[in-house]
mmCIF file of C-alpha atoms in Angstrom:
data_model
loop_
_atom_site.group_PDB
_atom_site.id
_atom_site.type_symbol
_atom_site.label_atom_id
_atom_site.label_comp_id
_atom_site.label_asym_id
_atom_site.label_seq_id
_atom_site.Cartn_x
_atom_site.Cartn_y
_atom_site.Cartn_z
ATOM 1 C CA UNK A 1 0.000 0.000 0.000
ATOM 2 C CA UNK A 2 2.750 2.848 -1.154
ATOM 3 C CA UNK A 3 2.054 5.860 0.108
ATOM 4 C CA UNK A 4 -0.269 5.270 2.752
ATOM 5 C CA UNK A 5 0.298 6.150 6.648
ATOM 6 C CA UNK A 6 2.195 3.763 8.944
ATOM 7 C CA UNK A 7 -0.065 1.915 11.630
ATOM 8 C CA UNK A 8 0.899 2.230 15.032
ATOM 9 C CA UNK A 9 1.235 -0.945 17.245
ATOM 10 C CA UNK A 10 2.076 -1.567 20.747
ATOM 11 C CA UNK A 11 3.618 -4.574 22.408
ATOM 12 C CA UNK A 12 3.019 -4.834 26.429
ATOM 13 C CA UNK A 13 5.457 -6.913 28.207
ATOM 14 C CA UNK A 14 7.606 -7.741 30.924
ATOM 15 C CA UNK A 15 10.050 -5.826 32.897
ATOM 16 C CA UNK A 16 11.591 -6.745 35.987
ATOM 17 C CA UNK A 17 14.568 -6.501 37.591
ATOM 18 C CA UNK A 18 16.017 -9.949 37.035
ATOM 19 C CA UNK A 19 16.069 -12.951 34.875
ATOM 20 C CA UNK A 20 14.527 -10.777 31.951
ATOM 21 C CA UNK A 21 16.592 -10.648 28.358
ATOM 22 C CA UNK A 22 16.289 -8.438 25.391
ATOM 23 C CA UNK A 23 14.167 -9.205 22.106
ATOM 24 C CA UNK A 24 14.416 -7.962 18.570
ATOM 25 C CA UNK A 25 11.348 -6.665 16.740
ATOM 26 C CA UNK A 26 10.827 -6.985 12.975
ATOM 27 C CA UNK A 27 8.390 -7.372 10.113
ATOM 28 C CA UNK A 28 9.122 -10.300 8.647
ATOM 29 C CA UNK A 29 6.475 -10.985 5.773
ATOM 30 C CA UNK A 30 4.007 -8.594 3.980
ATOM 31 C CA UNK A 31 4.659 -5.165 5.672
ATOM 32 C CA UNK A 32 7.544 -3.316 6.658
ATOM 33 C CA UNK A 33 9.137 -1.684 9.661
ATOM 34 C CA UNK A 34 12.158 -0.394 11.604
ATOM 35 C CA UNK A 35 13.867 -3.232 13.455
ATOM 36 C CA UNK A 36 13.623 -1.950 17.142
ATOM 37 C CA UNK A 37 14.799 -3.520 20.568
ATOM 38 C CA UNK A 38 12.614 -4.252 23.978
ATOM 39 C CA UNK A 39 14.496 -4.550 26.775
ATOM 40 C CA UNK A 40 13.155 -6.342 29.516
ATOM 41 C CA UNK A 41 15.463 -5.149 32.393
ATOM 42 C CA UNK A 42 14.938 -2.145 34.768
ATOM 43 C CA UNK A 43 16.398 -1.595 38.503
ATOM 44 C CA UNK A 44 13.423 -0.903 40.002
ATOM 45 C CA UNK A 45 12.672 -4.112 42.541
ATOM 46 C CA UNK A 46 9.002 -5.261 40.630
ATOM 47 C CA UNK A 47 7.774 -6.786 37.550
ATOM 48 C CA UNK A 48 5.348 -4.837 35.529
ATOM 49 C CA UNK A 49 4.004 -5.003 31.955
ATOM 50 C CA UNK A 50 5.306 -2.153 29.694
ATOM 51 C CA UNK A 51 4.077 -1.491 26.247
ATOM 52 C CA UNK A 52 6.918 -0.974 23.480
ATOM 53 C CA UNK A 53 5.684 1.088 20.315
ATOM 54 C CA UNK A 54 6.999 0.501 16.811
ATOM 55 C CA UNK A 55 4.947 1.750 13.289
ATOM 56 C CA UNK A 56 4.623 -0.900 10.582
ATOM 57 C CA UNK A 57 3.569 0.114 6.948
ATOM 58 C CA UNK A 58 -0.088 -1.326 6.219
ATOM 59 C CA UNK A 59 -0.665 -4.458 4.666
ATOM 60 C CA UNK A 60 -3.315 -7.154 4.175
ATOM 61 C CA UNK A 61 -1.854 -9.454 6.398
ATOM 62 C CA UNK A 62 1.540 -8.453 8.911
ATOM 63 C CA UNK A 63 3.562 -11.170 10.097
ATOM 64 C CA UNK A 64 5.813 -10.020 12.993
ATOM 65 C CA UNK A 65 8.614 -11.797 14.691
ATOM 66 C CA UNK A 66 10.120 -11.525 18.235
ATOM 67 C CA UNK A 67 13.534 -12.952 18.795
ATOM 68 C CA UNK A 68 15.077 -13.349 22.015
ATOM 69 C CA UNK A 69 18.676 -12.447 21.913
ATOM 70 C CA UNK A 70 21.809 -13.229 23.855
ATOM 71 C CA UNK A 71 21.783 -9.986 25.314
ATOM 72 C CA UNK A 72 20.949 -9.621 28.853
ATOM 73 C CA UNK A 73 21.799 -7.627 32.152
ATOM 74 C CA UNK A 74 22.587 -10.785 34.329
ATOM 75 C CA UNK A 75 24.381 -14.079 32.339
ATOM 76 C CA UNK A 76 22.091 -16.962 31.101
ATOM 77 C CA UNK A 77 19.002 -14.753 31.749
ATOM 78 C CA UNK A 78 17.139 -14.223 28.447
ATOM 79 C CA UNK A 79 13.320 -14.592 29.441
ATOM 80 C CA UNK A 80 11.228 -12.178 27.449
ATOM 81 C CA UNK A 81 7.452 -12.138 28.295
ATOM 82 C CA UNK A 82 5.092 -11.298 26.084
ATOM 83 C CA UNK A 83 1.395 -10.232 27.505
ATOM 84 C CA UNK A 84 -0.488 -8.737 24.383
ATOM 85 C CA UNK A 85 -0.064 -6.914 20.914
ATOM 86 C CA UNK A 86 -2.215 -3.601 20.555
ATOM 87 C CA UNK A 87 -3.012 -2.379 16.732
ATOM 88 C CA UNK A 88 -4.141 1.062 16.518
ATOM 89 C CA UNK A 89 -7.563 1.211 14.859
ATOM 90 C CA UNK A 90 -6.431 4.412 12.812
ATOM 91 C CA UNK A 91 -3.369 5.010 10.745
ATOM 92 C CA UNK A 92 -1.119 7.746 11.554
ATOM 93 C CA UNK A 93 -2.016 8.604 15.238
ATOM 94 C CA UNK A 94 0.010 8.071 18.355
ATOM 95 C CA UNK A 95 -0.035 4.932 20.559
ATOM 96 C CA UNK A 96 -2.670 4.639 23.000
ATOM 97 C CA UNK A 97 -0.646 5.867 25.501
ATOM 98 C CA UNK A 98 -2.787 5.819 28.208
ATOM 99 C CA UNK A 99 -3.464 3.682 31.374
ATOM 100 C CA UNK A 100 -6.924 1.696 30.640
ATOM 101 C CA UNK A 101 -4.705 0.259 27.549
ATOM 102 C CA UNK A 102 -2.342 -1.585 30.244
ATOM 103 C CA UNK A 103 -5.059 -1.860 32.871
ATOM 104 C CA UNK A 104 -6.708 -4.022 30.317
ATOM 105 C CA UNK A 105 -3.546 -6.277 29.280
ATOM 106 C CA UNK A 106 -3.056 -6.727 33.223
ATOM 107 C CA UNK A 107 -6.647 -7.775 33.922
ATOM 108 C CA UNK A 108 -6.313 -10.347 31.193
ATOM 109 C CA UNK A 109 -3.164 -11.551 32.289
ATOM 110 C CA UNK A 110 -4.341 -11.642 36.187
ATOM 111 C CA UNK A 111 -7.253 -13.934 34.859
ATOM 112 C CA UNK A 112 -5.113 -16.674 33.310
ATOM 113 C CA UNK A 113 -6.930 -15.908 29.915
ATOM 114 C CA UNK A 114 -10.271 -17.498 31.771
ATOM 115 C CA UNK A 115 -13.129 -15.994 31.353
ATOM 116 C CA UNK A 116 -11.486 -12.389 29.732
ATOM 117 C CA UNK A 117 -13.368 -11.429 26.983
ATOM 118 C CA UNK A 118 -11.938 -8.321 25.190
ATOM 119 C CA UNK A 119 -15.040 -7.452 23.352
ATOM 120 C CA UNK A 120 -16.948 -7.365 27.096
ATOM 121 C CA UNK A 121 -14.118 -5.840 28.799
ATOM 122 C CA UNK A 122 -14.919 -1.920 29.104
ATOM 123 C CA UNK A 123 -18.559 -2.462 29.751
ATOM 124 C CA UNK A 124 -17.133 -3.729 32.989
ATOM 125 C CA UNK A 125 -15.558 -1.215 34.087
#
């Protein structure tokens, strides 16, 4: 689709302050992007979900890839965690950026994937 506006998306997952690694993020098939890095290490002493943005050109059908590298803040740790993928719904706007986006990703999460329903979700709120 030349010419057209990138889409934004949004990946939410883990930090922590141990045993997390680093991940490459890439388009691999159908659209295109800017490789980018999440890393899943802060100091802070928690674990939290964090959403990493990256634009991707549209496309019928986007097939991303997320690699788990070598790289890491403690030796041997490479865990990355993964909690959701966010699309924005229109092209050329900003991320979500806003609290009910991870409030969401952490209810789902808490639940174990039972009985979360994203399409019931904010009427419950």
């Amino acid at each position: 689709y030349p010419g057209r506006m990138q889409t934004m998306l949004e990946i939410s997952y883990l930090k922590s302050y141990q045993r997390t690694g680093v991940a490459a993020v890439r388009c691999i098939s159908g659209c295109s992007c800017v490789e980018t890095k999440m890393d899943g290490h802060h100091e802070e002493h928690n674990s939290q979900l964090y959403l990493h943005e990256f634009e991707a050109s549209q496309a019928p059908e986007c097939l991303i890839e997320v690699e788990v590298l070598g790289e890491s803040h403690a030796p041997g740790e490479h865990k990355v965690k993964i909690a959701a993928i966010i699309i924005s719904e229109e092209n050329g706007v900003r991320g979500l950026e806003n609290a009910q986006a991870i409030d969401m990703v952490n209810d789902g999460a808490n639940m174990g994937g039972k009985n979360f329903d994203i399409r019931t979700w904010g009427r419950l709120m």
